[in-house]
Short mmCIF file of C-alpha atoms in Angstrom, two decimals:
data_model
loop_
_atom_site.label_atom_id
_atom_site.label_comp_id
_atom_site.label_asym_id
_atom_site.label_seq_id
_atom_site.Cartn_x
_atom_site.Cartn_y
_atom_site.Cartn_z
CA MET A 1 0.00 0.00 0.00
CA THR A 2 1.35 3.41 -0.98
CA ALA A 3 0.46 6.77 0.57
CA PRO A 4 -0.99 9.57 -1.69
CA ILE A 5 1.53 12.08 -3.03
CA LEU A 6 0.72 15.63 -1.90
CA ASP A 7 2.08 18.79 -3.60
CA LYS A 8 4.43 20.59 -1.31
CA PRO A 9 3.48 24.25 -0.81
CA PRO A 10 6.09 26.68 -2.23
CA THR A 11 8.45 27.94 0.38
CA SER A 12 10.83 30.25 -1.47
CA PRO A 13 9.92 33.41 -3.46
CA ALA A 14 11.20 31.72 -6.63
CA GLU A 15 8.85 28.78 -6.14
CA ARG A 16 5.90 31.06 -5.46
CA ALA A 17 6.67 33.08 -8.58
CA ALA A 18 6.92 29.90 -10.63
CA GLN A 19 3.54 28.77 -9.26
CA ARG A 20 1.95 32.10 -10.20
CA ARG A 21 3.33 31.79 -13.73
CA GLN A 22 1.92 28.26 -14.00
CA LYS A 23 -1.51 29.42 -12.86
CA ARG A 24 -1.43 32.34 -15.32
CA ALA A 25 -0.41 30.02 -18.14
CA ALA A 26 -3.20 27.61 -17.23
CA ALA A 27 -5.71 30.48 -17.24
CA TYR A 28 -4.52 31.62 -20.68
CA ALA A 29 -4.77 28.05 -21.97
CA GLU A 30 -8.30 27.73 -20.57
CA ALA A 31 -9.32 31.05 -22.16
CA ALA A 32 -7.81 29.99 -25.49
CA SER A 33 -9.76 26.73 -25.36
CA LEU A 34 -13.00 28.73 -25.70
CA GLY A 35 -12.24 29.09 -29.37
CA TRP A 36 -10.57 31.59 -31.65
CA LYS A 37 -13.94 33.09 -32.65
CA VAL A 38 -14.55 34.32 -29.12
CA TRP A 39 -11.12 35.91 -29.03
CA VAL A 40 -11.62 37.58 -32.40
CA ALA A 41 -14.99 38.96 -31.32
CA LYS A 42 -13.47 40.19 -28.08
CA ILE A 43 -10.56 41.89 -29.85
CA VAL A 44 -12.90 43.54 -32.36
CA MET A 45 -15.18 44.87 -29.60
CA LEU A 46 -12.25 46.19 -27.59
CA GLY A 47 -10.83 47.77 -30.75
CA ILE A 48 -14.11 49.61 -31.34
CA ILE A 49 -14.22 50.77 -27.71
CA ASP A 50 -10.60 51.95 -27.85
CA ALA A 51 -11.18 53.78 -31.13
CA LEU A 52 -14.23 55.60 -29.71
CA ALA A 53 -12.28 56.44 -26.55
CA VAL A 54 -9.35 57.87 -28.52
CA TYR A 55 -11.73 59.90 -30.71
CA ALA A 56 -13.56 61.29 -27.67
CA ILE A 57 -10.27 62.14 -25.95
CA LEU A 58 -8.94 64.00 -29.01
CA VAL A 59 -12.17 65.97 -29.43
CA LEU A 60 -12.39 66.92 -25.74
CA VAL A 61 -8.70 67.85 -25.50
CA GLY A 62 -9.18 69.99 -28.61
CA GLN A 63 -11.92 71.84 -26.69
CA GLY A 64 -9.54 72.48 -23.81
CA GLN A 65 -10.96 69.88 -21.41
CA TRP A 66 -8.71 67.59 -19.40
CA LEU A 67 -10.67 65.91 -16.58
CA VAL A 68 -13.23 64.07 -18.72
CA PRO A 69 -10.61 62.81 -21.26
CA LEU A 70 -8.53 61.56 -18.33
CA ILE A 71 -11.54 59.63 -16.95
CA ILE A 72 -12.30 58.19 -20.39
CA GLY A 73 -8.68 57.08 -20.79
CA VAL A 74 -8.57 55.40 -17.38
CA VAL A 75 -11.88 53.60 -18.02
CA ALA A 76 -10.67 52.38 -21.44
CA VAL A 77 -7.47 50.98 -19.90
CA VAL A 78 -9.42 49.28 -17.10
CA VAL A 79 -11.86 47.71 -19.59
CA ASN A 80 -8.97 46.36 -21.68
CA VAL A 81 -7.28 44.87 -18.63
CA ILE A 82 -10.51 43.23 -17.42
CA TYR A 83 -11.39 41.59 -20.74
CA LEU A 84 -7.89 40.67 -21.90
CA ARG A 85 -6.71 39.15 -18.66
CA PRO A 86 -7.96 35.62 -17.87
CA GLY A 87 -10.04 35.24 -14.77
CA MET A 88 -11.83 38.22 -13.14
CA LEU A 89 -15.16 36.69 -14.19
CA PRO A 90 -17.36 38.83 -11.85
CA ALA A 91 -15.73 42.01 -13.18
CA LYS A 92 -16.45 40.94 -16.78
CA TYR A 93 -20.17 40.72 -16.00
CA LEU A 94 -20.37 43.82 -13.84
CA THR A 95 -18.32 46.26 -15.94
CA PRO A 96 -20.91 47.06 -18.68
CA GLY A 97 -23.62 47.65 -16.08
CA LEU A 98 -21.38 49.82 -13.95
CA ILE A 99 -20.36 51.94 -16.96
CA PHE A 100 -23.98 52.54 -18.00
CA LEU A 101 -24.94 53.20 -14.38
CA PHE A 102 -22.27 55.89 -14.18
CA ILE A 103 -23.16 57.49 -17.53
CA PHE A 104 -26.96 57.51 -17.27
CA GLN A 105 -27.48 57.80 -13.53
CA ILE A 106 -24.54 59.03 -11.50
CA PHE A 107 -23.20 61.45 -14.10
CA VAL A 108 -26.66 62.94 -14.71
CA VAL A 109 -27.23 63.45 -10.98
CA LEU A 110 -23.78 64.98 -10.45
CA PHE A 111 -24.13 67.25 -13.49
CA SER A 112 -27.60 68.43 -12.37
CA ALA A 113 -26.20 69.12 -8.91
CA TYR A 114 -23.38 71.14 -10.46
CA ILE A 115 -25.79 73.16 -12.65
CA ALA A 116 -27.91 73.91 -9.56
CA PHE A 117 -25.01 75.92 -8.16
CA THR A 118 -24.52 78.03 -11.31
CA ASN A 119 -26.51 80.69 -13.14
CA TYR A 120 -26.63 78.54 -16.29
CA GLY A 121 -29.60 79.57 -18.43
CA THR A 122 -30.72 81.91 -21.19
CA GLY A 123 -28.03 84.55 -21.66
CA HIS A 124 -25.64 82.71 -19.34
CA ASN A 125 -24.81 79.52 -21.21
CA SER A 126 -21.19 79.96 -22.20
CA THR A 127 -17.85 81.38 -21.12
CA LYS A 128 -16.96 85.00 -20.50
CA GLU A 129 -14.81 85.08 -23.65
CA ASP A 130 -17.79 83.95 -25.74
CA ALA A 131 -20.01 86.53 -24.05
CA VAL A 132 -17.55 89.35 -24.87
CA ASN A 133 -17.43 88.26 -28.52
CA ALA A 134 -21.22 88.01 -28.67
CA LEU A 135 -21.63 91.52 -27.24
CA LEU A 136 -19.15 92.96 -29.71
CA LEU A 137 -20.84 91.18 -32.62
CA GLN A 138 -24.33 92.27 -31.60
CA SER A 139 -23.44 95.96 -31.49
CA GLN A 140 -21.67 96.21 -34.85
CA THR A 141 -22.23 99.12 -37.22
CA ARG A 142 -20.66 99.74 -40.60
CA VAL A 143 -17.73 102.18 -40.62
CA GLU A 144 -18.46 105.15 -42.88
CA ASN A 145 -16.12 105.53 -45.87
CA SER A 146 -14.34 102.27 -45.00
CA PRO A 147 -12.44 100.55 -47.86
CA ILE A 148 -14.34 97.95 -49.89
CA TYR A 149 -12.71 94.52 -49.84
CA PRO A 150 -13.32 92.28 -52.89
CA VAL A 151 -14.05 88.85 -51.45
CA SER A 152 -14.78 85.27 -52.43
CA VAL A 153 -16.65 82.88 -50.18
CA LEU A 154 -14.76 79.69 -49.37
CA GLU A 155 -15.82 76.48 -47.67
CA ARG A 156 -13.87 73.87 -45.73
CA ALA A 157 -15.22 71.08 -43.50
CA GLY A 158 -18.68 72.65 -43.57
CA ASP A 159 -17.51 76.09 -42.37
CA PHE A 160 -17.54 79.29 -44.44
CA PHE A 161 -14.58 81.66 -44.85
CA LEU A 162 -13.98 84.99 -46.58
CA LEU A 163 -11.07 85.33 -49.01
CA ALA A 164 -10.42 89.09 -49.00
CA THR A 165 -8.10 91.19 -51.19
CA ASP A 166 -6.78 94.33 -49.52
CA PRO A 167 -7.70 97.20 -51.90
CA LYS A 168 -4.61 99.21 -50.86
CA THR A 169 -1.84 96.56 -50.82
CA ASN A 170 -3.42 93.78 -52.96
CA GLN A 171 -2.40 91.37 -50.19
CA VAL A 172 -4.75 88.37 -49.89
CA TYR A 173 -6.20 87.25 -46.54
CA VAL A 174 -8.52 84.47 -45.42
CA GLY A 175 -10.51 84.26 -42.19
CA GLY A 176 -13.58 82.73 -40.59
CA GLU A 177 -16.06 83.24 -37.77
CA ASN A 178 -13.60 82.46 -35.00
CA ARG A 179 -10.42 82.86 -37.02
CA PRO A 180 -8.94 86.34 -37.68
CA LEU A 181 -7.66 87.23 -41.14
CA GLU A 182 -4.29 85.74 -42.06
CA LYS A 183 -2.21 85.99 -45.20
CA VAL A 184 -2.56 83.44 -47.99
CA ALA A 185 0.72 82.30 -49.54
CA HIS A 186 -0.34 81.19 -53.03
CA PRO A 187 -3.87 82.35 -53.82
CA GLU A 188 -5.62 81.85 -57.14
CA MET A 189 -6.06 85.26 -58.78
CA SER A 190 -8.39 86.66 -61.41
CA GLY A 191 -6.94 90.02 -62.25
CA ASP A 192 -6.41 91.88 -58.98
CA THR A 193 -8.96 89.79 -57.06
CA ALA A 194 -8.27 86.51 -55.28
CA THR A 195 -10.69 83.73 -56.21
CA GLY A 196 -9.29 80.68 -54.42
CA ALA A 197 -6.88 79.46 -51.78
CA PRO A 198 -5.09 76.12 -51.26
CA GLY A 199 -7.10 73.74 -49.07
CA TYR A 200 -10.41 75.60 -49.60
CA ARG A 201 -13.28 75.25 -52.06
CA THR A 202 -14.67 78.39 -53.66
CA LEU A 203 -18.47 78.63 -53.59
CA SER A 204 -20.38 79.33 -56.79
CA PHE A 205 -22.99 82.06 -57.05
CA GLY A 206 -25.78 79.48 -56.65
CA GLU A 207 -24.21 78.06 -53.49
CA ILE A 208 -23.84 81.56 -52.05
CA ALA A 209 -27.52 82.21 -52.75
CA GLN A 210 -28.49 78.93 -51.05
CA ASN A 211 -26.49 79.85 -47.91
CA GLN A 212 -27.32 83.54 -47.94
CA ASP A 213 -28.35 83.77 -44.30
CA ALA A 214 -25.27 81.98 -42.95
CA ILE A 215 -22.90 83.99 -45.15
CA GLY A 216 -24.67 87.25 -44.30
CA ASN A 217 -24.20 86.56 -40.59
CA LEU A 218 -20.52 85.69 -41.05
CA SER A 219 -18.28 88.17 -39.18
CA VAL A 220 -14.54 87.75 -39.73
CA PRO A 221 -12.28 89.51 -37.17
CA LEU A 222 -9.63 91.73 -38.77
CA THR A 223 -7.14 90.85 -36.02
CA LYS A 224 -7.02 88.90 -32.78
CA ASP A 225 -8.23 92.04 -31.00
CA PRO A 226 -12.03 92.19 -31.52
CA ASN A 227 -11.94 95.96 -30.97
CA ASP A 228 -10.24 96.34 -34.40
CA GLY A 229 -13.46 95.39 -36.20
CA TYR A 230 -14.86 92.74 -38.53
CA LEU A 231 -15.38 92.12 -42.24
CA LYS A 232 -18.95 91.35 -43.34
CA THR A 233 -20.49 90.80 -46.75
CA THR A 234 -24.07 90.94 -47.92
CA ASP A 235 -23.67 89.87 -51.58
CA GLY A 236 -20.68 87.47 -51.42
CA SER A 237 -18.51 89.70 -53.65
CA ASN A 238 -17.67 92.75 -51.52
CA ALA A 239 -17.04 93.09 -47.79
CA TYR A 240 -17.06 96.12 -45.52
CA VAL A 241 -15.49 96.98 -42.19
CA PHE A 242 -17.80 96.92 -39.19
CA LEU A 243 -16.95 98.19 -35.73
CA SER A 244 -18.72 97.54 -32.46
CA THR A 245 -20.22 100.40 -30.47
CA LEU A 246 -18.97 98.56 -27.40
CA LYS A 247 -15.25 98.59 -26.56
CA TRP A 248 -13.77 95.77 -24.53
CA ASP A 249 -10.91 96.58 -22.11
CA PRO A 250 -9.45 93.25 -20.92
CA LYS A 251 -7.05 94.91 -18.43
CA ALA A 252 -9.76 96.91 -16.65
CA ASP A 253 -12.32 94.12 -17.28
CA THR A 254 -14.87 96.66 -18.52
CA MET A 255 -17.11 97.12 -21.53
CA THR A 256 -17.62 100.74 -22.65
CA ASP A 257 -20.40 102.04 -24.88
CA THR A 258 -18.57 104.42 -27.23
CA LYS A 259 -21.79 106.28 -28.07
CA THR A 260 -22.98 107.08 -24.57
CA GLY A 261 -19.75 106.64 -22.61
CA THR A 262 -21.42 104.21 -20.21
CA VAL A 263 -18.95 101.84 -18.59
CA TYR A 264 -20.10 98.33 -17.69
CA TYR A 265 -18.24 96.36 -15.02
CA ASP A 266 -18.11 92.66 -14.21
CA ASN A 267 -20.65 92.32 -11.38
CA GLY A 268 -19.38 88.89 -10.31
CA HIS A 269 -22.69 87.23 -11.27
CA GLY A 270 -21.94 86.56 -14.92
CA SER A 271 -22.92 89.95 -16.38
CA PHE A 272 -21.55 93.35 -17.28
CA GLN A 273 -23.44 95.95 -15.25
CA ALA A 274 -23.33 99.76 -15.19
CA LYS A 275 -23.38 101.79 -11.98
CA ASP A 276 -27.05 102.64 -12.55
CA GLY A 277 -27.90 98.91 -12.51
CA GLN A 278 -28.33 98.48 -16.27
CA LYS A 279 -27.01 95.15 -17.54
CA LEU A 280 -25.85 94.02 -20.95
CA GLU A 281 -28.06 91.18 -22.18
CA VAL A 282 -25.48 88.52 -22.92
CA GLY A 283 -23.70 87.13 -19.88
CA TRP A 284 -21.76 84.00 -18.99
CA SER A 285 -22.06 81.05 -16.65
CA VAL A 286 -20.53 81.38 -13.18
CA TRP A 287 -20.68 79.58 -9.83
CA VAL A 288 -23.36 81.19 -7.63
CA GLY A 289 -23.38 78.81 -4.66
CA PHE A 290 -26.77 78.37 -2.96
CA GLU A 291 -28.29 81.40 -4.68
CA ASN A 292 -30.79 79.32 -6.70
CA PHE A 293 -31.98 77.51 -3.56
CA VAL A 294 -32.29 80.82 -1.71
CA ARG A 295 -34.30 82.29 -4.60
CA ALA A 296 -36.69 79.32 -4.52
CA PHE A 297 -37.63 80.07 -0.90
CA SER A 298 -37.07 83.83 -0.57
CA ASP A 299 -38.24 85.46 -3.82
CA GLN A 300 -42.00 85.98 -3.41
CA SER A 301 -42.69 85.71 -7.15
CA ILE A 302 -40.99 82.27 -7.10
CA ARG A 303 -41.81 81.12 -3.56
CA GLY A 304 -45.57 81.64 -3.95
CA PRO A 305 -45.97 79.54 -7.13
CA PHE A 306 -43.44 77.02 -5.83
CA PHE A 307 -45.34 76.32 -2.61
CA ALA A 308 -48.67 76.28 -4.49
CA VAL A 309 -47.25 73.69 -6.89
CA LEU A 310 -45.68 71.76 -4.00
CA VAL A 311 -49.02 71.52 -2.11
CA TRP A 312 -50.88 70.52 -5.27
CA THR A 313 -48.22 67.90 -6.06
CA PHE A 314 -48.71 66.23 -2.67
CA ALA A 315 -52.49 66.50 -2.95
CA PHE A 316 -52.47 65.05 -6.45
CA ALA A 317 -50.22 62.15 -5.50
CA ILE A 318 -52.18 61.29 -2.32
CA LEU A 319 -55.62 61.63 -3.93
CA SER A 320 -54.54 59.71 -7.02
CA VAL A 321 -53.25 56.79 -4.97
CA GLY A 322 -56.21 56.91 -2.58
CA THR A 323 -59.00 57.09 -5.18
CA THR A 324 -57.52 54.50 -7.51
CA PHE A 325 -56.81 52.13 -4.60
CA ILE A 326 -60.31 52.47 -3.13
CA LEU A 327 -62.03 51.91 -6.48
CA GLY A 328 -59.68 49.09 -7.46
CA LEU A 329 -60.14 47.37 -4.06
CA PHE A 330 -63.91 47.72 -4.22
CA LEU A 331 -64.09 46.16 -7.67
CA ALA A 332 -61.65 43.42 -6.66
CA ILE A 333 -63.81 42.51 -3.67
CA VAL A 334 -66.92 42.47 -5.83
CA PHE A 335 -65.36 40.31 -8.52
CA ASN A 336 -63.77 38.03 -5.92
CA ASP A 337 -67.16 37.09 -4.53
CA PRO A 338 -68.05 33.51 -5.53
CA ARG A 339 -71.65 34.57 -6.20
CA MET A 340 -70.49 36.84 -9.04
CA LYS A 341 -71.23 35.34 -12.44
CA SER A 342 -69.22 35.79 -15.69
CA LYS A 343 -66.34 37.37 -13.78
CA LYS A 344 -63.76 36.82 -16.52
CA TYR A 345 -65.71 38.98 -18.99
CA TYR A 346 -66.15 41.81 -16.51
CA ARG A 347 -62.45 41.67 -15.62
CA VAL A 348 -61.52 42.12 -19.28
CA VAL A 349 -63.70 45.22 -19.42
CA MET A 350 -62.15 46.53 -16.18
CA ILE A 351 -58.59 46.43 -17.47
CA LEU A 352 -59.34 47.98 -20.88
CA PRO A 353 -58.19 51.49 -19.78
CA TYR A 354 -54.92 49.85 -18.70
CA ALA A 355 -54.43 48.56 -22.25
CA PHE A 356 -54.34 52.01 -23.91
CA PRO A 357 -51.26 54.28 -23.79
CA ALA A 358 -51.67 56.73 -20.93
CA PHE A 359 -50.66 59.80 -22.92
CA LEU A 360 -53.22 58.93 -25.64
CA SER A 361 -55.98 58.51 -23.08
CA ALA A 362 -55.02 61.86 -21.53
CA LEU A 363 -55.33 63.56 -24.92
CA VAL A 364 -58.75 61.95 -25.46
CA TRP A 365 -59.95 63.13 -22.05
CA ALA A 366 -58.61 66.63 -22.76
CA GLY A 367 -60.83 66.65 -25.85
CA LEU A 368 -63.81 65.36 -23.87
CA PHE A 369 -63.36 68.17 -21.32
CA ASN A 370 -63.06 70.87 -24.00
CA THR A 371 -65.26 73.81 -23.04
CA ASP A 372 -66.71 74.56 -26.49
CA PHE A 373 -66.63 71.24 -28.35
CA GLY A 374 -66.16 68.60 -25.65
CA PHE A 375 -68.50 65.61 -25.34
CA ILE A 376 -69.13 66.30 -21.65
CA ASN A 377 -70.37 69.86 -22.10
CA GLN A 378 -72.12 69.44 -25.44
CA VAL A 379 -73.79 66.03 -24.93
CA LEU A 380 -73.87 65.10 -21.24
CA LEU A 381 -74.55 68.61 -19.93
CA GLY A 382 -76.75 69.82 -22.79
CA GLY A 383 -74.48 72.49 -24.27
CA ALA A 384 -73.15 73.97 -21.03
CA SER A 385 -70.01 76.10 -21.11
CA ILE A 386 -68.08 74.83 -18.11
CA PRO A 387 -64.37 75.72 -18.23
CA TRP A 388 -63.10 72.31 -17.17
CA LEU A 389 -59.47 72.94 -18.15
CA THR A 390 -59.15 76.71 -17.73
CA ASP A 391 -60.53 77.13 -14.21
CA PRO A 392 -57.90 76.17 -11.57
CA TRP A 393 -60.18 73.99 -9.40
CA LEU A 394 -62.13 72.41 -12.26
CA ALA A 395 -58.88 71.64 -14.04
CA LYS A 396 -57.58 69.87 -10.93
CA PHE A 397 -60.82 67.88 -10.70
CA ALA A 398 -60.58 66.92 -14.39
CA ILE A 399 -57.00 65.73 -13.90
CA LEU A 400 -57.88 63.64 -10.84
CA PHE A 401 -60.87 62.13 -12.61
CA THR A 402 -58.78 61.24 -15.65
CA ASN A 403 -56.07 59.74 -13.47
CA LEU A 404 -58.73 57.68 -11.69
CA TRP A 405 -59.78 56.29 -15.07
CA LEU A 406 -56.16 55.51 -15.93
CA GLY A 407 -55.09 54.14 -12.55
CA PHE A 408 -57.89 51.99 -11.13
CA PRO A 409 -57.25 48.96 -13.43
CA TYR A 410 -53.73 48.64 -12.01
CA MET A 411 -55.04 48.71 -8.45
CA PHE A 412 -57.83 46.31 -9.44
CA LEU A 413 -55.29 43.76 -10.68
CA VAL A 414 -53.04 44.21 -7.64
CA CYS A 415 -55.88 43.86 -5.14
CA THR A 416 -57.38 40.89 -6.99
CA GLY A 417 -54.09 39.01 -6.79
CA ALA A 418 -53.58 39.95 -3.15
CA LEU A 419 -57.12 38.90 -2.14
CA GLN A 420 -56.80 35.53 -3.87
CA SER A 421 -53.54 34.85 -2.02
CA LEU A 422 -55.02 35.39 1.46
CA PRO A 423 -55.10 32.20 3.58
CA GLU A 424 -58.62 30.83 3.76
CA ASP A 425 -58.06 29.21 7.16
CA VAL A 426 -57.64 32.61 8.81
CA VAL A 427 -60.87 33.89 7.28
CA GLU A 428 -62.64 30.65 8.22
CA ALA A 429 -61.40 31.01 11.79
CA GLY A 430 -62.94 34.47 11.89
CA ARG A 431 -66.27 33.10 10.75
CA MET A 432 -66.10 30.35 13.37
CA ASP A 433 -65.57 33.02 16.02
CA GLY A 434 -68.75 34.76 14.88
CA ALA A 435 -67.15 37.80 13.20
CA SER A 436 -69.30 39.71 10.73
CA VAL A 437 -68.31 40.28 7.09
CA TRP A 438 -67.18 43.83 7.88
CA GLN A 439 -65.18 42.69 10.92
CA ILE A 440 -63.47 39.97 8.87
CA PHE A 441 -62.55 42.51 6.20
CA ARG A 442 -61.42 45.21 8.62
CA HIS A 443 -59.46 43.08 11.09
CA LEU A 444 -58.25 40.21 8.91
CA LYS A 445 -58.37 40.76 5.18
CA PHE A 446 -57.41 44.42 4.98
CA PRO A 447 -54.29 44.22 7.24
CA LEU A 448 -53.10 41.13 5.37
CA LEU A 449 -53.85 42.88 2.09
CA LEU A 450 -51.75 45.88 3.10
CA VAL A 451 -48.74 43.64 3.67
CA ALA A 452 -48.77 42.79 -0.02
CA VAL A 453 -49.83 46.11 -1.56
CA ALA A 454 -48.17 48.70 0.73
CA PRO A 455 -44.86 48.73 -1.23
CA LEU A 456 -46.85 49.08 -4.46
CA LEU A 457 -48.82 52.00 -2.99
CA ILE A 458 -45.55 53.71 -2.11
CA SER A 459 -44.18 53.20 -5.61
CA SER A 460 -47.49 54.42 -7.06
CA PHE A 461 -47.21 57.54 -4.90
CA ALA A 462 -43.69 58.18 -6.22
CA PHE A 463 -44.91 57.65 -9.80
CA ASN A 464 -47.80 60.08 -9.41
CA PHE A 465 -45.53 62.56 -7.68
CA ASN A 466 -43.71 62.81 -11.02
CA ASN A 467 -46.65 62.10 -13.36
CA PHE A 468 -45.44 64.48 -16.06
CA ASN A 469 -47.31 62.94 -19.02
CA LEU A 470 -50.82 63.41 -17.62
CA ILE A 471 -50.28 67.08 -16.72
CA TYR A 472 -48.49 67.92 -19.96
CA MET A 473 -51.15 66.25 -22.15
CA MET A 474 -54.20 67.50 -20.23
CA THR A 475 -53.49 71.14 -19.32
CA ASN A 476 -49.77 71.77 -19.88
CA GLY A 477 -49.78 73.01 -16.29
CA GLY A 478 -52.33 75.75 -16.91
CA PRO A 479 -54.03 77.99 -16.12
CA GLN A 480 -50.91 80.08 -15.57
CA PHE A 481 -50.17 82.03 -12.38
CA ALA A 482 -50.55 85.69 -13.26
CA ASP A 483 -48.12 87.04 -10.65
CA ALA A 484 -45.33 84.48 -11.02
CA SER A 485 -41.90 85.30 -12.38
CA ILE A 486 -41.42 81.68 -13.43
CA ASN A 487 -43.30 79.60 -15.96
CA ALA A 488 -45.79 77.76 -13.69
CA GLY A 489 -49.54 77.11 -13.54
CA ALA A 490 -52.26 75.94 -11.15
CA THR A 491 -52.13 72.28 -12.25
CA ASP A 492 -48.37 72.02 -12.61
CA LEU A 493 -46.64 69.32 -10.64
CA LEU A 494 -43.10 69.94 -9.48
CA ILE A 495 -41.70 67.88 -12.34
CA SER A 496 -43.68 69.73 -15.04
CA MET A 497 -42.79 73.07 -13.45
CA VAL A 498 -39.11 72.11 -13.58
CA TYR A 499 -39.48 71.18 -17.24
CA LYS A 500 -41.11 74.52 -18.10
CA VAL A 501 -38.57 76.55 -16.12
CA ALA A 502 -35.73 74.77 -17.91
CA PHE A 503 -36.99 74.30 -21.46
CA VAL A 504 -40.06 76.47 -22.17
CA GLY A 505 -40.23 80.19 -22.81
CA ALA A 506 -37.71 82.88 -23.61
CA ASN A 507 -36.03 82.99 -20.17
CA ARG A 508 -34.86 79.46 -19.46
CA ASP A 509 -33.20 79.06 -16.09
CA TYR A 510 -31.40 75.73 -15.96
CA GLY A 511 -29.75 76.55 -12.62
CA LEU A 512 -33.08 77.19 -10.87
CA ALA A 513 -34.63 74.12 -12.53
CA SER A 514 -31.74 71.96 -11.31
CA ALA A 515 -32.19 73.34 -7.80
CA PHE A 516 -35.89 72.38 -7.97
CA SER A 517 -34.86 68.92 -9.19
CA ILE A 518 -32.64 68.39 -6.16
CA ILE A 519 -35.47 69.51 -3.86
CA ILE A 520 -37.84 67.03 -5.56
CA PHE A 521 -35.25 64.25 -5.23
CA LEU A 522 -34.89 64.93 -1.51
CA LEU A 523 -38.67 64.97 -1.03
CA VAL A 524 -39.30 61.73 -2.91
CA ALA A 525 -36.33 60.01 -1.27
CA GLY A 526 -37.48 61.09 2.20
CA ILE A 527 -41.08 60.02 1.65
CA SER A 528 -40.03 56.68 0.18
CA TRP A 529 -37.67 56.04 3.08
CA LEU A 530 -40.38 56.80 5.63
CA GLY A 531 -42.93 54.73 3.73
CA PHE A 532 -40.79 51.63 3.42
CA ARG A 533 -39.76 52.00 7.05
CA GLN A 534 -43.43 51.92 8.09
CA THR A 535 -44.14 48.85 5.96
CA LYS A 536 -41.80 46.85 8.20
CA VAL A 537 -44.50 47.11 10.88
CA LEU A 538 -46.96 45.37 8.55
CA GLU A 539 -44.49 42.54 7.90
CA GLU A 540 -44.86 41.52 11.53
CA LEU A 541 -48.45 40.50 10.76
CA ASN A 542 -47.09 37.45 8.97
#
C-alpha cells in the first residue's frame, strides 16, 4: 500500500513566482480553449471601444478639457485589462452595467447638482470670452467711408470663410467666424482679385444664394483684438469693415459704450453691469453657490408659485393613490365574490383602460373636457359652457378624474391578486368566532392585504408625484399664475414646473430648474424612506 503524493506548498519566493506563472499560463490556456472566434470577437469589440475612446479624448482635448478625457482614458485601460486578462469573471459581467450606471445615472445626478449651483440659463450659457465676442458682434455698425474689400466665399469642413483682397496693398487674406484674417501664400487670382486658396473650395454664385443667411451673418475679425473690427459681406462679392459700439478693455475688465460713454463692469454674477444697474443682455455662466436655492424660498414671485405647486403635487399624489386604490379594491372585492357570475368577462372590461397608452388617453380626455366642443359639455350637460381645463379647481378635478380612469385597473389587478392569495383558514377562523363580514374585512383581510400592496402603494405615490405625461397632455400646467416670475400654472406638478422653467419660454433658467430637481429628489427620497420603514410594521403581521 502506498500513501498519496501531496504537492508541497512553495516555500521560497522563486517557487511562489513559478507557481503564479503556472496558474497564469493555465488560465490563458483555458481562455484559449474557448475558441478563436470568441477571441476575435473580443478583440474587435475592444478595438471599437478603444477607437471611440481615442476619438472622444482628441475631441475633448481639442476643446480644452482635461478631466473628462482623463476619466475616459482610465476607463478604457481598465476595460482592456478586465477583458484581456484571464479570470476576473465577476468584473467581466459587472463592468458594462457599472459603466452605463455611471453614464446615465450618477453622471446625470452629479451634473444636475453642479448646474444647480450656477446661473446657467438663457443669456448665461457659455464662457466669459464667448459673451464678450457676442456683445461685440451684436453691437456692430458699418464704418463710414471704409475701404471695400473684394471677397470670395470659401468652404472647408462645412464652415464658411472669406477670401479678401486688400484694396490698398493687394495682399490676400482668409478668415472665418472664429479665425482672424491671415495671409494666404499662393492664392488663385483673377486680375487683382483673389478667387481661391489652397485647401479651400470656392463657392459658386448658386451656393452663395443657397447659404445667404449663414454667409450674411458671417463676421470675420480683422485681427485677434475684436476691438479692431470685422469684415462682413451681404452679396458674397464685396465686404465692408464693421466696428462695435462697445469697446472691450481686458485689463480693466470693462465694456464701454462708445456712443454714450457708459462703462459696464463685471458684477461677479456673470454679467456686465453699469453703476445705474443696467445690464448688458449677454452674460456668462458662473458659480453662484446656494443662490438658486435661496431664490426658490425667498423670492415671493418664485416662492408663492413654488409652494402652491408643492401643495398641489402632494395632494395630487395622495388623492390619485387613494382614489384608484379604493375603487380598485372595491371592484376586486366584488369580482372576488363567488356569487359573481361571468367574472372573466367583466375583468376584461375593467382592465381595458390599462391597455391604452396613458398619454393617448389623456389627450382623449382633454378633448372630452373641451369647453366649447367637448362631449361632456355638449352632450352630457346639454351644451353647457363649463371651463373644465381653464378654471384652476375644475382643471384639478378633471385631472384627478382622468387619473382615476387611468389608474384603477392597475389597483384592481393588484388587489385581486392579493385577495386571492389570502389564507382561507384565517378567514374561516374568523367566521367560526362569529365575526361579521365587515369585521373579517377590517381586522383580517385588509391588514393582510396591506402587507402585499403597501410597497406598491408607495411606488405608485412616487410615480404620481412625477406624473409628467398626464399634466403635460391634459393642461400643460395651466391655467398660468398671473403674478409668477417663473413659468408655472395651477395644475403644474413639481416635475412639469421644472421642465417649463428649464426648457419652455424665452427665459430658461437651468440653474433654478436643477435646484428644484434636487429639492424634488430629496422629497421623494425622504417620503419613500419613511414609507418603506413603516411597511416593516406590517411585515410583523405574517
